[in-house]
């Protein structure tokens, strides 16, 4: 019982499968046709049937422009066709099917915009079980319309513009069918590459003349890198072949002030020596081309006996005469446009050292030459050179200064220190009214009096007092005579030492 049921179920599914899916229908998936009287659309619907199946009718239907409904265009029967669309009947012909030709062909001539759209082929037949069935397939027809050359403008329309100024780029075009886009771009005069600035995001379809219109507006800020560029617009769709229709304007001249200034020495060395020939070059971009001026330590350099200027004053060349040529070399670059002046400057330090070059062939090593105490030996261009060592000079000056300072300090210390009693009198100028103290070498007794002077004999230790003293003479090794105002006595002293009371 179970075996019989299984066989019956199998037969039912076999019959159903053979009855509903045996016949196959094919048609082109996509057809691209050009608009015009010389264009043709060929819709070929073919079928393949199994034994016992009979095709009764083939129909071509087309989807309406709005909605999802389809309308019948033509139906094919054995040996004849019936049109449901009068316009299609006028500009098409049909090849119907029969037992020897398993296909129905609809040839549409004088292709129009309304021929664009979705088509279906439906094959109606009776299967081997005598049941009516149909199978269908779908074909997309695209009417190709070439894109037109776009309209492109740039505002302001001046061909010479300043850096950072804004321009409006406007482009519009019929991009054809199927809908396409417009692209605004720029291109250098030295390159074939087009740099895209923007694309249109949508288009407006006009079904009346089979056109799609696209528009694009861009505000673009110019930079110095845009100098010499052309700007343009291209219209295209997916069927447009390169080169696509384009329109361009330009090139544009971009004005900008000098920048990127640099100063270079030639030859490239850290330091130079007297007698070297040097070339200093100043570089800067700018449009119009900058004018250059030079200064040395803020003194203007002019073309003359020492300096030679060339390349529109971009380069100075001269022979270094001495270390006095050391210092800053300044370059100024400037231009002007539209009543405005633009400038930039920079400086570079030139280091010059004096040198003593030994030109003998064996003077290639510092071991073979002798430099002075303030020089050092270096090897340059395979030649031993003695050049001034600034650090040795600094050390020499420091040592000399230290020696002078030490000597001065010693002298001052000697004369400013306190004096010991018993020293010899160096000064014997005595004036009335001064208070002086004198002492003998033997006793060391000190006498002071505002009006009187006390002097002590060096020989006998006697002390005499005088109201005033008449000094006749006082010399080393000679006696001095002083006479009393009262007694008229005269005493002889070999020397007198004053001790000034402070």
Coordinates of C-alpha atoms in Angstrom, one line a residue:
X1 CA 0.0 0.0 0.0
X2 CA 2.8 2.4 0.9
X3 CA 4.7 1.6 -2.3
X4 CA 1.7 2.3 -4.4
X5 CA 1.2 5.7 -2.7
X6 CA 4.8 6.7 -3.3
X7 CA 4.6 5.8 -6.9
X8 CA 1.4 7.9 -7.4
X9 CA 2.9 10.9 -5.6
X10 CA 6.0 10.7 -7.9
X11 CA 3.9 10.5 -11.0
X12 CA 1.8 13.5 -10.0
X13 CA 5.0 15.7 -9.4
X14 CA 6.5 14.4 -12.6
X15 CA 3.4 15.2 -14.7
X16 CA 3.1 18.7 -13.0
X17 CA 6.8 19.4 -13.6
X18 CA 6.6 18.4 -17.2
X19 CA 3.3 20.1 -17.7
X20 CA 4.3 23.5 -16.3
X21 CA 8.0 23.9 -16.8
X22 CA 8.9 21.9 -19.9
X23 CA 8.6 24.8 -22.4
X24 CA 11.4 27.4 -22.3
X25 CA 11.3 30.9 -23.7
X26 CA 14.2 33.2 -24.5
X27 CA 14.6 36.8 -25.6
X28 CA 17.3 39.5 -25.4
X29 CA 17.8 40.7 -21.9
X30 CA 18.8 44.3 -23.1
X31 CA 18.6 46.1 -26.4
X32 CA 20.3 49.5 -27.0
X33 CA 19.0 51.4 -30.0
X34 CA 19.7 54.8 -31.4
X35 CA 17.1 57.4 -31.9
X36 CA 16.3 58.1 -35.6
X37 CA 14.6 57.0 -38.8
X38 CA 17.4 54.6 -39.7
X39 CA 17.4 52.8 -36.4
X40 CA 15.6 49.4 -35.8
X41 CA 14.6 47.5 -32.7
X42 CA 14.4 43.7 -33.1
X43 CA 12.4 41.9 -30.5
X44 CA 12.9 38.1 -31.0
X45 CA 11.0 35.7 -28.8
X46 CA 11.8 32.1 -29.3
X47 CA 10.6 29.0 -27.6
X48 CA 11.6 25.3 -27.2
X49 CA 8.8 22.8 -26.5
X50 CA 8.7 19.2 -25.4
X51 CA 6.8 16.4 -27.1
X52 CA 3.1 16.7 -26.8
X53 CA 3.2 20.5 -26.2
X54 CA 1.4 22.9 -28.6
X55 CA 2.1 26.6 -28.8
X56 CA -1.1 28.5 -29.4
X57 CA -0.2 32.2 -29.1
X58 CA 2.8 34.5 -28.6
X59 CA 2.3 38.1 -27.4
X60 CA 4.6 41.2 -26.9
X61 CA 3.5 43.5 -24.2
X62 CA 5.1 46.8 -22.9
X63 CA 5.0 48.5 -19.5
X64 CA 3.3 51.8 -19.3
X65 CA 5.4 54.9 -18.7
X66 CA 3.6 55.4 -15.4
X67 CA 2.6 52.7 -13.0
X68 CA 3.2 49.0 -13.3
X69 CA 0.6 48.0 -15.8
X70 CA 1.5 46.5 -19.2
X71 CA -0.4 46.9 -22.5
X72 CA -0.5 44.5 -25.4
X73 CA 1.3 45.5 -28.6
X74 CA 0.9 42.5 -30.8
X75 CA -0.2 38.9 -30.6
X76 CA 1.0 36.1 -32.9
X77 CA -0.9 33.1 -34.0
X78 CA -0.1 30.4 -36.5
X79 CA 0.7 32.3 -39.8
X80 CA -0.7 35.7 -38.8
X81 CA -0.3 38.6 -36.3
X82 CA -2.8 40.9 -34.6
X83 CA -1.7 44.5 -33.6
X84 CA -3.2 46.2 -30.6
X85 CA -1.2 49.4 -31.1
X86 CA -2.0 51.2 -34.3
X87 CA 1.1 53.3 -34.3
X88 CA 3.3 50.2 -33.9
X89 CA 1.5 48.6 -36.8
X90 CA 2.5 51.5 -39.1
X91 CA 6.3 51.3 -38.4
X92 CA 6.9 47.7 -37.7
X93 CA 6.6 44.3 -39.3
X94 CA 6.2 40.9 -37.7
X95 CA 7.3 37.4 -38.4
X96 CA 5.0 34.9 -36.8
X97 CA 5.8 31.4 -35.6
X98 CA 4.8 28.1 -37.1
X99 CA 5.8 24.4 -36.6
X100 CA 9.0 25.0 -38.5
X101 CA 9.9 28.4 -37.0
X102 CA 9.7 28.4 -33.2
X103 CA 9.9 32.2 -32.8
X104 CA 8.0 35.4 -33.2
X105 CA 9.9 38.5 -34.3
X106 CA 8.8 42.2 -33.9
X107 CA 10.9 44.6 -36.0
X108 CA 10.3 48.2 -34.9
X109 CA 11.6 50.9 -37.3
X110 CA 11.9 54.7 -37.1
X111 CA 12.8 54.4 -33.4
X112 CA 11.1 56.9 -31.1
X113 CA 11.6 57.9 -27.5
X114 CA 8.4 56.1 -26.5
X115 CA 9.9 52.8 -27.7
X116 CA 12.2 53.0 -24.6
X117 CA 11.0 50.8 -21.7
X118 CA 10.3 47.3 -20.5
X119 CA 8.9 44.6 -22.8
X120 CA 7.7 41.1 -22.1
X121 CA 7.2 38.1 -24.4
X122 CA 4.4 35.7 -23.3
X123 CA 4.2 32.2 -24.9
X124 CA 0.8 30.5 -24.4
X125 CA 0.6 26.8 -25.0
X126 CA -1.2 23.5 -24.0
X127 CA 1.0 21.1 -22.2
X128 CA 1.2 17.4 -22.8
X129 CA -1.6 16.9 -20.3
X130 CA -3.9 19.2 -22.2
X131 CA -3.7 22.0 -19.7
X132 CA -3.3 25.7 -20.8
X133 CA -0.1 27.3 -19.5
X134 CA 2.1 30.3 -20.4
X135 CA 5.8 31.2 -19.9
X136 CA 7.2 34.7 -20.2
X137 CA 10.6 36.5 -20.4
X138 CA 11.5 40.2 -20.2
X139 CA 13.6 42.5 -22.4
X140 CA 14.7 46.0 -21.5
X141 CA 15.0 48.4 -24.4
X142 CA 17.1 51.5 -24.0
X143 CA 16.9 54.3 -26.6
X144 CA 20.3 55.9 -26.8
X145 CA 20.5 59.6 -27.3
X146 CA 23.9 61.2 -27.6
X147 CA 24.8 63.9 -25.1
X148 CA 25.0 67.4 -26.4
X149 CA 28.0 69.8 -26.0
X150 CA 27.4 71.6 -22.7
X151 CA 26.9 75.3 -22.0
X152 CA 29.8 76.4 -19.7
X153 CA 30.6 79.8 -18.2
X154 CA 33.0 81.2 -15.6
X155 CA 32.3 84.4 -13.7
X156 CA 33.9 86.8 -13.4
X157 CA 35.0 86.3 -17.0
X158 CA 38.4 88.0 -16.5
X159 CA 41.3 86.0 -17.8
X160 CA 43.6 87.5 -15.1
X161 CA 42.6 87.0 -11.5
X162 CA 44.1 87.3 -8.1
X163 CA 45.0 84.4 -5.8
X164 CA 42.2 83.5 -3.3
X165 CA 39.5 85.2 -5.4
X166 CA 36.3 83.2 -6.0
X167 CA 34.8 82.3 -9.3
X168 CA 31.4 80.7 -10.2
X169 CA 31.6 77.8 -12.6
X170 CA 28.2 77.0 -14.3
X171 CA 27.5 74.0 -16.6
X172 CA 24.3 72.7 -18.2
X173 CA 23.7 70.1 -20.9
X174 CA 21.4 67.6 -22.5
X175 CA 23.1 64.5 -21.3
X176 CA 21.0 62.2 -23.6
X177 CA 19.5 58.8 -22.9
X178 CA 19.9 57.0 -20.6
X179 CA 20.2 59.9 -18.1
X180 CA 23.8 61.0 -17.6
X181 CA 25.7 63.8 -15.8
X182 CA 27.8 66.8 -16.3
X183 CA 31.3 67.2 -14.8
X184 CA 33.3 70.4 -14.2
X185 CA 37.0 70.0 -14.3
X186 CA 40.4 71.8 -14.6
X187 CA 43.4 70.9 -16.5
X188 CA 47.0 72.0 -16.6
X189 CA 48.5 73.1 -20.0
X190 CA 51.4 70.7 -19.4
X191 CA 49.2 67.6 -18.6
X192 CA 46.4 65.6 -20.1
X193 CA 44.9 64.8 -16.8
X194 CA 41.6 66.4 -16.0
X195 CA 41.1 67.1 -12.3
X196 CA 37.4 66.8 -11.4
X197 CA 35.9 69.7 -9.4
X198 CA 32.3 68.3 -9.2
X199 CA 29.6 66.2 -10.8
X200 CA 25.8 66.8 -11.2
X201 CA 23.8 64.5 -8.8
X202 CA 20.6 64.3 -10.8
X203 CA 19.0 65.2 -14.1
X204 CA 15.6 66.2 -15.4
X205 CA 14.0 63.9 -18.0
X206 CA 12.0 65.3 -20.9
X207 CA 10.2 62.4 -22.5
X208 CA 8.9 64.5 -25.3
X209 CA 12.3 64.8 -27.1
X210 CA 14.0 61.9 -25.4
X211 CA 16.4 64.1 -23.4
X212 CA 17.8 64.3 -19.9
X213 CA 19.1 67.7 -18.7
X214 CA 21.7 68.1 -16.0
X215 CA 22.9 71.3 -14.3
X216 CA 25.9 72.1 -12.0
X217 CA 27.1 75.3 -10.3
X218 CA 30.3 75.4 -8.3
X219 CA 32.0 78.3 -6.4
X220 CA 35.7 77.8 -6.6
X221 CA 38.5 79.6 -4.8
X222 CA 41.5 80.1 -7.0
X223 CA 45.1 79.4 -5.8
X224 CA 48.5 80.0 -7.3
X225 CA 48.6 76.4 -8.4
X226 CA 45.7 77.2 -10.9
X227 CA 48.0 79.5 -12.9
X228 CA 47.9 78.5 -16.5
X229 CA 45.0 76.0 -16.0
X230 CA 42.0 75.8 -18.3
X231 CA 38.5 75.1 -16.8
X232 CA 35.9 73.0 -18.6
X233 CA 32.7 70.9 -18.5
X234 CA 31.8 67.5 -20.0
X235 CA 28.4 65.9 -20.6
X236 CA 28.0 62.2 -20.9
X237 CA 26.0 59.1 -20.2
X238 CA 26.9 55.4 -19.8
X239 CA 26.9 54.9 -23.6
X240 CA 28.9 58.0 -24.4
X241 CA 32.3 57.2 -26.0
X242 CA 35.4 59.2 -25.2
X243 CA 36.1 61.9 -25.9
X244 CA 32.8 63.1 -24.5
X245 CA 31.3 66.4 -25.6
X246 CA 33.1 69.2 -23.7
X247 CA 33.4 72.9 -23.6
X248 CA 36.4 74.7 -22.0
X249 CA 37.5 78.3 -21.1
X250 CA 41.0 79.6 -20.3
X251 CA 43.7 79.4 -19.5
X252 CA 43.6 81.7 -16.5
X253 CA 46.4 83.9 -15.3
X254 CA 46.7 83.9 -11.5
X255 CA 48.5 86.8 -9.8
X256 CA 50.2 86.2 -6.4
X257 CA 52.9 87.7 -4.3
X258 CA 56.4 86.3 -3.8
X259 CA 56.8 83.3 -1.5
X260 CA 59.1 80.3 -0.8
X261 CA 62.2 82.5 -0.7
X262 CA 65.5 80.7 -0.4
X263 CA 69.2 81.7 -0.5
X264 CA 71.9 79.3 -1.6
X265 CA 75.7 79.5 -1.6
X266 CA 77.8 78.1 -4.4
X267 CA 80.0 76.2 -3.7
X268 CA 78.1 74.8 -0.8
X269 CA 80.4 75.1 2.2
X270 CA 80.1 75.8 5.9
X271 CA 82.8 78.5 5.8
X272 CA 84.9 80.3 3.3
X273 CA 88.4 81.8 3.2
X274 CA 89.8 85.0 1.8
X275 CA 90.4 84.6 -1.9
X276 CA 87.5 82.2 -2.5
X277 CA 85.0 83.0 -5.3
X278 CA 81.4 82.7 -4.2
X279 CA 78.0 82.9 -5.9
X280 CA 74.9 83.6 -3.9
X281 CA 71.5 82.9 -5.5
X282 CA 68.1 84.0 -4.3
X283 CA 65.0 82.1 -5.4
X284 CA 61.3 83.0 -5.0
X285 CA 58.1 82.3 -6.9
X286 CA 55.5 85.0 -7.7
X287 CA 53.4 86.3 -10.5
X288 CA 54.4 88.7 -12.0
X289 CA 58.0 87.6 -11.5
X290 CA 59.5 89.2 -8.5
X291 CA 62.2 91.9 -8.6
X292 CA 65.3 91.2 -6.3
X293 CA 67.5 93.4 -4.2
X294 CA 70.5 92.5 -2.0
X295 CA 72.0 94.0 1.2
X296 CA 75.1 93.1 3.1
X297 CA 74.7 93.8 6.8
X298 CA 71.9 96.2 5.9
X299 CA 74.0 98.0 3.3
X300 CA 72.6 97.9 -0.2
X301 CA 74.6 95.9 -2.8
X302 CA 75.0 97.3 -6.2
X303 CA 76.6 96.0 -9.4
X304 CA 80.1 97.3 -9.6
X305 CA 83.8 96.6 -9.0
X306 CA 83.3 94.1 -6.2
X307 CA 79.9 92.6 -6.8
X308 CA 78.6 91.2 -10.1
X309 CA 74.8 90.8 -10.3
X310 CA 73.1 88.6 -12.9
X311 CA 69.9 86.8 -13.8
X312 CA 67.8 89.9 -13.1
X313 CA 69.6 90.5 -9.9
X314 CA 68.8 87.0 -8.5
X315 CA 72.5 86.2 -8.3
X316 CA 75.5 88.0 -6.9
X317 CA 79.1 86.8 -7.4
X318 CA 82.3 88.2 -5.9
X319 CA 85.7 87.2 -4.6
X320 CA 86.0 87.2 -0.8
X321 CA 88.8 89.7 0.2
X322 CA 89.0 89.3 3.9
X323 CA 87.0 88.3 7.0
X324 CA 85.3 91.7 6.7
X325 CA 83.1 90.0 4.1
X326 CA 81.6 87.9 6.9
X327 CA 78.1 88.8 7.9
X328 CA 74.5 88.5 6.8
X329 CA 73.5 88.7 3.1
X330 CA 69.9 89.7 2.8
X331 CA 67.6 89.1 -0.3
X332 CA 64.4 91.0 -0.9
X333 CA 61.8 89.8 -3.4
X334 CA 58.8 92.0 -4.3
X335 CA 56.2 92.5 -7.0
X336 CA 53.0 94.5 -7.4
X337 CA 49.6 94.2 -9.1
X338 CA 46.3 95.9 -8.9
X339 CA 47.9 98.8 -7.0
X340 CA 49.2 96.6 -4.2
X341 CA 52.9 95.8 -3.3
X342 CA 53.9 92.4 -2.0
X343 CA 57.4 91.5 -0.6
X344 CA 59.3 88.9 1.3
X345 CA 62.9 88.7 2.5
X346 CA 65.3 86.3 4.1
X347 CA 69.0 86.3 5.1
X348 CA 71.9 83.9 5.3
X349 CA 75.2 84.1 7.3
X350 CA 78.5 84.0 5.4
X351 CA 81.4 82.8 7.6
X352 CA 84.9 83.9 6.4
X353 CA 88.1 82.7 8.0
X354 CA 91.7 83.8 7.3
X355 CA 94.0 81.1 6.1
X356 CA 97.6 80.3 5.5
X357 CA 97.9 77.7 2.7
X358 CA 101.0 75.8 2.1
X359 CA 101.2 75.1 -1.6
X360 CA 104.1 72.7 -1.6
X361 CA 103.3 69.2 -2.8
X362 CA 104.4 67.7 0.5
X363 CA 102.0 70.0 2.5
X364 CA 99.2 67.5 2.5
X365 CA 99.4 66.6 6.1
X366 CA 99.3 68.6 9.3
X367 CA 102.3 66.7 10.4
X368 CA 104.4 68.5 7.8
X369 CA 103.6 72.1 8.7
X370 CA 103.9 74.3 11.8
X371 CA 101.1 76.7 12.7
X372 CA 101.4 79.6 15.1
X373 CA 100.3 79.4 18.7
X374 CA 96.9 80.9 17.8
X375 CA 96.3 78.8 14.7
X376 CA 95.0 75.3 14.1
X377 CA 95.7 73.0 11.2
X378 CA 92.9 71.6 9.0
X379 CA 92.9 69.7 5.7
X380 CA 90.8 71.3 2.8
X381 CA 91.0 70.2 -0.8
X382 CA 93.9 67.9 0.0
X383 CA 95.9 70.8 1.4
X384 CA 97.1 71.5 4.9
X385 CA 95.8 74.9 6.0
X386 CA 96.6 77.0 9.1
X387 CA 93.7 79.1 10.2
X388 CA 93.1 81.3 13.2
X389 CA 91.7 79.4 16.2
X390 CA 89.3 81.7 17.9
X391 CA 89.4 79.7 21.1
X392 CA 93.2 80.0 21.4
X393 CA 92.8 83.8 21.1
X394 CA 90.2 83.7 23.8
X395 CA 92.4 81.7 26.1
X396 CA 95.4 84.0 25.5
X397 CA 93.3 87.1 26.3
X398 CA 92.0 85.5 29.5
X399 CA 95.5 84.5 30.8
X400 CA 96.8 88.0 30.0
X401 CA 94.0 89.7 31.8
X402 CA 94.4 87.4 34.8
X403 CA 98.1 88.2 35.0
X404 CA 97.5 92.0 34.9
X405 CA 94.8 91.7 37.5
X406 CA 96.9 89.7 39.8
X407 CA 99.9 92.1 39.6
X408 CA 97.6 95.1 40.2
X409 CA 96.1 93.4 43.3
X410 CA 99.5 92.7 44.8
X411 CA 100.7 96.3 44.4
X412 CA 97.6 97.7 46.0
X413 CA 97.8 95.3 48.9
X414 CA 101.4 96.3 49.6
X415 CA 100.7 100.0 49.7
X416 CA 97.4 99.8 51.5
X417 CA 98.3 97.5 54.4
X418 CA 99.0 99.2 57.9
X419 CA 102.6 100.4 58.5
X420 CA 104.7 99.2 61.4
X421 CA 106.5 101.6 63.9
X422 CA 110.1 102.2 63.3
X423 CA 110.0 103.0 59.6
X424 CA 112.1 105.9 58.3
X425 CA 110.6 109.2 57.8
X426 CA 109.9 109.7 54.0
X427 CA 108.2 113.1 54.2
X428 CA 109.3 116.0 56.4
X429 CA 107.0 118.8 55.3
X430 CA 105.6 120.4 58.5
X431 CA 102.9 122.9 58.5
X432 CA 101.6 125.1 61.4
X433 CA 98.3 124.1 62.8
X434 CA 98.7 120.4 61.9
X435 CA 98.9 117.8 64.6
X436 CA 101.9 115.4 63.8
X437 CA 103.4 112.7 66.0
X438 CA 107.0 111.6 65.9
X439 CA 108.8 108.9 67.7
X440 CA 112.4 108.0 68.2
X441 CA 113.8 104.7 66.9
X442 CA 115.0 103.9 70.4
X443 CA 112.2 104.7 72.7
X444 CA 109.1 104.8 70.5
X445 CA 107.7 107.6 72.7
X446 CA 105.0 109.6 70.8
X447 CA 104.4 113.3 71.5
X448 CA 101.4 115.2 70.1
X449 CA 100.5 118.9 70.5
X450 CA 98.2 121.0 68.4
X451 CA 100.6 124.0 68.6
X452 CA 103.8 122.4 69.6
X453 CA 105.9 119.7 67.8
X454 CA 107.9 117.2 69.8
X455 CA 111.1 115.8 68.3
X456 CA 113.4 113.4 69.9
X457 CA 117.1 113.2 69.4
X458 CA 118.3 110.1 67.6
X459 CA 121.6 110.3 69.5
X460 CA 121.0 111.0 73.2
X461 CA 117.2 110.4 73.6
X462 CA 116.6 114.0 74.8
X463 CA 113.3 115.6 73.9
X464 CA 113.0 119.4 73.4
X465 CA 109.8 121.3 72.9
X466 CA 109.5 124.3 70.5
X467 CA 106.6 126.6 69.8
X468 CA 107.7 126.9 66.2
X469 CA 110.4 125.5 64.1
X470 CA 112.4 127.1 61.4
X471 CA 113.3 124.3 59.0
X472 CA 116.6 125.0 57.3
X473 CA 117.3 121.7 55.6
X474 CA 116.5 118.0 55.9
X475 CA 118.4 115.6 53.7
X476 CA 119.4 112.0 54.0
X477 CA 122.6 111.8 55.8
X478 CA 122.7 115.5 56.9
X479 CA 121.9 117.1 60.1
X480 CA 118.9 119.4 60.5
X481 CA 119.2 122.6 62.6
X482 CA 116.2 124.0 64.5
X483 CA 116.4 127.1 66.7
X484 CA 114.3 127.8 69.7
X485 CA 112.4 131.0 69.6
X486 CA 113.1 131.6 73.3
X487 CA 116.6 130.5 74.2
X488 CA 118.4 130.7 70.9
X489 CA 119.8 127.2 71.4
X490 CA 120.5 125.1 68.5
X491 CA 120.2 121.3 68.5
X492 CA 121.3 118.9 65.8
X493 CA 119.2 115.9 64.6
X494 CA 120.2 113.4 62.0
X495 CA 116.6 112.5 61.0
X496 CA 113.0 112.9 62.0
X497 CA 110.1 110.5 61.3
X498 CA 106.6 111.9 61.5
X499 CA 103.7 109.8 62.6
X500 CA 100.5 111.5 61.6
X501 CA 97.7 111.3 64.1
X502 CA 94.4 110.5 62.4

